[in-house]
């Protein structure tokens, strides 16, 4: 890739470092979208032994880019994000993808299409880990940063996306157990 083109592309991706999410870190500051994507990819790597049939490189790519559209729209919490918000984010992302050189334009369009369709094991795992990482981060943050609706979300969010896998369902159950314990302790 041309060096100047790479620098322009990186400047867009850098926006994810400043795009804060609704959740807080254990240290008390807002988490960035970039941090969320990084840890989702790290989770994918660390659970890859549970899914020996998958294409790990593809899964890592999906995890790294899954929220790239938020470089254009910022993060909108899942409980506030509308279909119109999703469509706007996708349109802005697709317009930007068209500025990428080949083979990256085609590959990234295919990866985002795969994420939207949620038909491949890699896309399903990415979506499940995306949900789980958010839940885990909430468990690691101070309870006083939670909104009232998040007490219920911690019990239900991600149930549907993990249901296809016994391992991910068990992981979801463990995260839920941690949430219950956190709520009971009030910390």
Coordinates of C-alpha atoms in Angstrom, one line a residue:
X1 CA 0.0 0.0 0.0
X2 CA 1.2 3.5 -0.8
X3 CA 2.6 5.1 2.3
X4 CA 0.5 8.3 2.0
X5 CA -2.7 6.3 1.5
X6 CA -1.9 4.2 4.6
X7 CA -1.4 7.3 6.7
X8 CA -4.8 8.6 5.6
X9 CA -6.5 5.3 6.4
X10 CA -4.8 5.2 9.8
X11 CA -6.0 8.7 10.6
X12 CA -9.6 7.5 10.2
X13 CA -9.0 4.4 12.3
X14 CA -7.3 6.6 15.0
X15 CA -10.7 8.2 15.6
X16 CA -11.7 5.0 17.4
X17 CA -9.2 5.9 20.1
X18 CA -11.1 9.1 20.9
X19 CA -14.6 7.6 20.3
X20 CA -15.7 6.8 23.9
X21 CA -18.2 4.1 24.7
X22 CA -20.9 4.1 27.2
X23 CA -18.9 1.8 29.6
X24 CA -16.2 2.7 32.0
X25 CA -12.9 0.9 32.6
X26 CA -11.9 -0.5 36.0
X27 CA -9.8 2.6 36.5
X28 CA -12.8 4.9 36.2
X29 CA -12.5 6.4 32.7
X30 CA -14.6 5.9 29.7
X31 CA -13.5 3.0 27.5
X32 CA -12.7 3.8 23.8
X33 CA -14.1 1.9 20.9
X34 CA -10.5 1.0 19.9
X35 CA -10.0 -0.6 23.3
X36 CA -13.2 -2.6 23.0
X37 CA -12.2 -3.9 19.5
X38 CA -8.7 -4.8 20.7
X39 CA -10.0 -6.8 23.7
X40 CA -12.6 -8.5 21.5
X41 CA -9.8 -9.6 19.2
X42 CA -7.8 -10.8 22.2
X43 CA -10.7 -12.8 23.4
X44 CA -11.0 -14.4 20.0
X45 CA -7.4 -15.4 20.0
X46 CA -7.7 -16.9 23.5
X47 CA -10.8 -18.9 22.8
X48 CA -9.6 -20.1 19.4
X49 CA -8.7 -23.5 20.8
X50 CA -12.4 -24.1 21.4
X51 CA -13.2 -23.6 17.7
X52 CA -10.4 -25.4 15.8
X53 CA -12.5 -25.4 12.6
X54 CA -12.6 -21.7 12.2
X55 CA -10.4 -19.4 10.2
X56 CA -8.7 -17.5 13.0
X57 CA -7.2 -14.9 10.8
X58 CA -10.6 -14.0 9.5
X59 CA -12.1 -14.0 13.0
X60 CA -9.3 -11.6 14.2
X61 CA -10.0 -9.3 11.3
X62 CA -13.7 -9.3 12.0
X63 CA -13.1 -8.5 15.7
X64 CA -10.6 -5.7 14.9
X65 CA -12.9 -3.9 12.3
X66 CA -16.4 -4.7 13.6
X67 CA -17.0 -1.2 15.0
X68 CA -15.0 0.7 12.5
X69 CA -18.1 2.5 11.3
X70 CA -18.1 4.3 14.7
X71 CA -15.2 6.3 13.5
X72 CA -17.8 8.2 11.6
X73 CA -20.7 8.2 14.0
X74 CA -19.3 7.7 17.4
X75 CA -20.6 5.0 19.7
X76 CA -24.3 4.8 20.3
X77 CA -25.1 2.3 23.1
X78 CA -27.0 -0.7 21.8
X79 CA -30.1 0.1 23.9
X80 CA -30.3 3.5 22.1
X81 CA -29.2 2.6 18.6
X82 CA -32.0 2.7 16.0
X83 CA -32.2 1.1 12.6
X84 CA -31.7 4.6 11.2
X85 CA -28.5 4.9 13.2
X86 CA -27.3 1.5 11.9
X87 CA -28.1 2.5 8.3
X88 CA -26.3 5.8 8.6
X89 CA -23.2 4.2 10.1
X90 CA -23.2 1.5 7.4
X91 CA -23.6 4.1 4.6
X92 CA -20.7 6.2 5.9
X93 CA -18.5 3.2 6.3
X94 CA -19.3 1.9 2.8
X95 CA -18.5 5.3 1.3
X96 CA -15.2 5.3 3.1
X97 CA -14.4 1.7 2.2
X98 CA -14.7 2.7 -1.5
X99 CA -11.6 5.0 -0.9
X100 CA -9.4 2.0 0.1
X101 CA -7.1 0.5 -2.4
X102 CA -7.5 -3.1 -3.5
X103 CA -7.5 -5.7 -2.2
X104 CA -8.6 -4.0 1.0
X105 CA -11.7 -2.4 -0.3
X106 CA -13.1 -5.8 -1.6
X107 CA -11.9 -7.7 1.4
X108 CA -13.4 -5.3 4.0
X109 CA -16.7 -5.0 2.1
X110 CA -16.9 -8.8 2.2
X111 CA -16.0 -8.9 5.9
X112 CA -18.7 -6.3 6.8
X113 CA -21.2 -8.2 4.6
X114 CA -20.3 -11.4 6.6
X115 CA -20.8 -9.6 9.9
X116 CA -24.2 -8.3 8.7
X117 CA -25.4 -11.7 7.5
X118 CA -24.2 -13.6 10.7
X119 CA -24.1 -16.9 8.8
X120 CA -20.5 -18.0 9.2
X121 CA -19.0 -19.4 12.4
X122 CA -16.5 -16.5 12.4
X123 CA -19.2 -13.8 12.2
X124 CA -21.3 -15.5 14.9
X125 CA -18.3 -15.8 17.2
X126 CA -17.3 -12.1 16.6
X127 CA -20.9 -11.0 17.4
X128 CA -21.0 -13.1 20.6
X129 CA -17.6 -11.8 21.7
X130 CA -18.6 -8.2 20.9
X131 CA -21.6 -8.6 23.3
X132 CA -19.6 -10.5 25.9
X133 CA -16.7 -8.0 26.0
X134 CA -19.2 -5.3 26.8
X135 CA -20.7 -7.3 29.6
X136 CA -17.3 -8.2 31.0
X137 CA -16.3 -4.5 30.9
X138 CA -19.4 -3.6 32.8
X139 CA -18.6 -6.2 35.5
X140 CA -15.1 -4.6 35.7
X141 CA -16.4 -1.1 36.1
X142 CA -17.7 0.5 39.2
X143 CA -21.4 -0.3 39.8
X144 CA -22.2 3.4 40.2
X145 CA -21.5 3.9 36.5
X146 CA -24.3 1.5 35.5
X147 CA -27.6 2.9 34.3
X148 CA -30.7 1.3 35.9
X149 CA -31.6 -0.6 32.7
X150 CA -28.1 -2.2 32.7
X151 CA -29.0 -4.4 35.7
X152 CA -31.4 -6.3 33.4
X153 CA -29.1 -6.1 30.4
X154 CA -26.3 -7.8 32.3
X155 CA -28.7 -10.8 32.7
X156 CA -30.0 -11.0 29.1
X157 CA -27.7 -9.2 26.7
X158 CA -25.8 -11.7 24.5
X159 CA -28.0 -14.7 25.3
X160 CA -29.1 -14.9 21.7
X161 CA -25.7 -14.3 20.2
X162 CA -24.0 -17.0 22.3
X163 CA -26.8 -19.7 22.0
X164 CA -25.2 -21.4 18.9
X165 CA -22.2 -22.6 21.0
X166 CA -22.1 -24.6 24.2
X167 CA -18.7 -23.0 25.0
X168 CA -20.0 -19.4 24.5
X169 CA -23.2 -20.2 26.3
X170 CA -21.1 -21.4 29.3
X171 CA -19.0 -18.3 29.1
X172 CA -22.1 -16.1 29.0
X173 CA -23.4 -18.0 32.1
X174 CA -20.1 -17.2 33.9
X175 CA -20.3 -13.6 33.0
X176 CA -23.9 -13.5 34.3
X177 CA -22.8 -15.1 37.5
X178 CA -20.1 -12.4 37.9
X179 CA -22.8 -9.8 37.3
X180 CA -25.1 -11.2 40.0
X181 CA -22.2 -11.3 42.4
X182 CA -21.3 -7.7 41.6
X183 CA -24.9 -6.5 42.1
X184 CA -25.3 -8.4 45.4
X185 CA -22.1 -6.9 46.7
X186 CA -23.0 -3.5 45.5
X187 CA -19.6 -2.7 44.2

